[in-house]
Amino acid sequence: MRNCAIVGINWGDEGKGRIVDLLCSSYDYVVRYQGGGNAGHTVVNDKGKFALHLIPSGIFHEGVINILGNGVALDPESLYEEIVFLRSKGIEVSPANLKISDRASILFPWHKELDALEEERLKDKKYGSTKQGIAPFYSNKYQKKTILMGELLYSSNLDEHIKDILEWKNLILKGVYNAEPISFEDIKKWVEDMKEKIGPFICDTTKLLMNAVYENKSILFEAQLGSLRDLDYGIYPYTTSSNTLASYIPIGSGLPTAKIEEILGVVKAYSTCVGEGPFVSEWKGEDADKLREAGMEYGAKTGRPRRVGPIDIVATKYGVEVQNATSIALTKLDVLSYMDKIPVCVKYKLHGEEIDHFPFPSLLEECEPVIEYLDGWKEDISKIRKWEELPNNARVYVEFIEKQINCHIKYVSVGQERNAYIER
Ligand code: GDP
Ligand code: MG
């Protein structure tokens, strides 16, 4: 069976969790390959409404094995909280359906502390971090100043390794931020606690996935955030600290030979963006408030009001290209039903000229949106399940976007619930 990646095309929060939940019943594995507990993937299904942070969105389906790959920022503390929460809602989470790569690096409490201290130091120049420790985590990983999950199980010199890293961390905490040092005893206690809670989930997930390929099993890869937050191709420095692109899957998933036949990009029918950074088609004031309310655009992880605006074709087309998307799921079309005219940002104006390519990040601040309006449909479409039954203007809007971004829109989502979608 074909493997598939579900990735974000824009700034994140496009509805990836919802689409993974919809499609994963036909897959054997769901694998997260990057990012950490800063994700907020909302899933609404027959079991309730859930905001997932680290656990893959395949967790609700019996028989699906969920994997946290080596590329993930593995925060055992939030992971355990998530496990406890899901179990309290009657969802099975066990070492049989959740596996953690022994090569995943551990996100320690000091990563969160350093994240918060740095945002505080930056004041009005802050990056808009969710303070989950993601940036310090990934930078430490590349510095090789990290501990792997497998060390909890297999290492005979774990204490020494922790002491070495802690000595260096405390130099930074004290020297750079004048913060209190962290004691080895406290960390040791934390590690023991985490080992007890999370240890049973740790295994060699590369072996597992390689075997899955030999057995012709199918794998769904679930991304966090979107193209524009990719460390290398996004709106640097307002990106995340990992690669959100499908091209990172062979590295971060733990399946270095991964072949992905289908890359399904998730695009929201309008734009939203959480945190700082340039956002060319952003609306402010009353129009923004109306759209935010209609779409309930508040962060799943932080509760922060999301910045909103019309769909941005320039950014979306770029997002599709860098993801190498083969098809698109367009979400939240129902939210636009209240509008008389639907605005679309078709180009940018930069230094007096209209451009249709996504420029170098620092130029984005100087870009203005060029808006075209399409007719609205002004009726509730949330119960519609067939393409032909959508109002004509809604179809025109979808086809317009499809043409502009040059990628087939395969799914149109018209509600939060699992079955609220149209397949084309
Ligand atoms: P993710 O981070 O990409 O998984 O997206 P989020 O879960 O952060 O944000 C998407 C939000 O939109 C969630 O609250 C979803 O339940 C909701 N959602 C997804 N698709 C639709 C849709 O078609 N219509 C509506 N009204 N809500 C949707
Ligand atoms: Mg989200």
Coordinates of C-alpha atoms in Angstrom, one line a residue, residues 52 82 115 144 150 241 280 330 343 356 369 377:
L52 CA -3.2 16.4 20.9
E82 CA -1.2 13.6 27.5
D115 CA 13.2 29.1 26.3
K144 CA 25.3 16.8 20.7
G150 CA 17.4 4.8 24.8
S241 CA 13.5 25.0 15.1
V280 CA 1.2 39.9 4.5
L330 CA -8.8 22.4 2.0
P343 CA -11.2 38.1 -0.4
D356 CA 3.6 36.4 -7.5
P369 CA -1.4 42.2 -0.3
W377 CA -22.4 31.8 -1.1

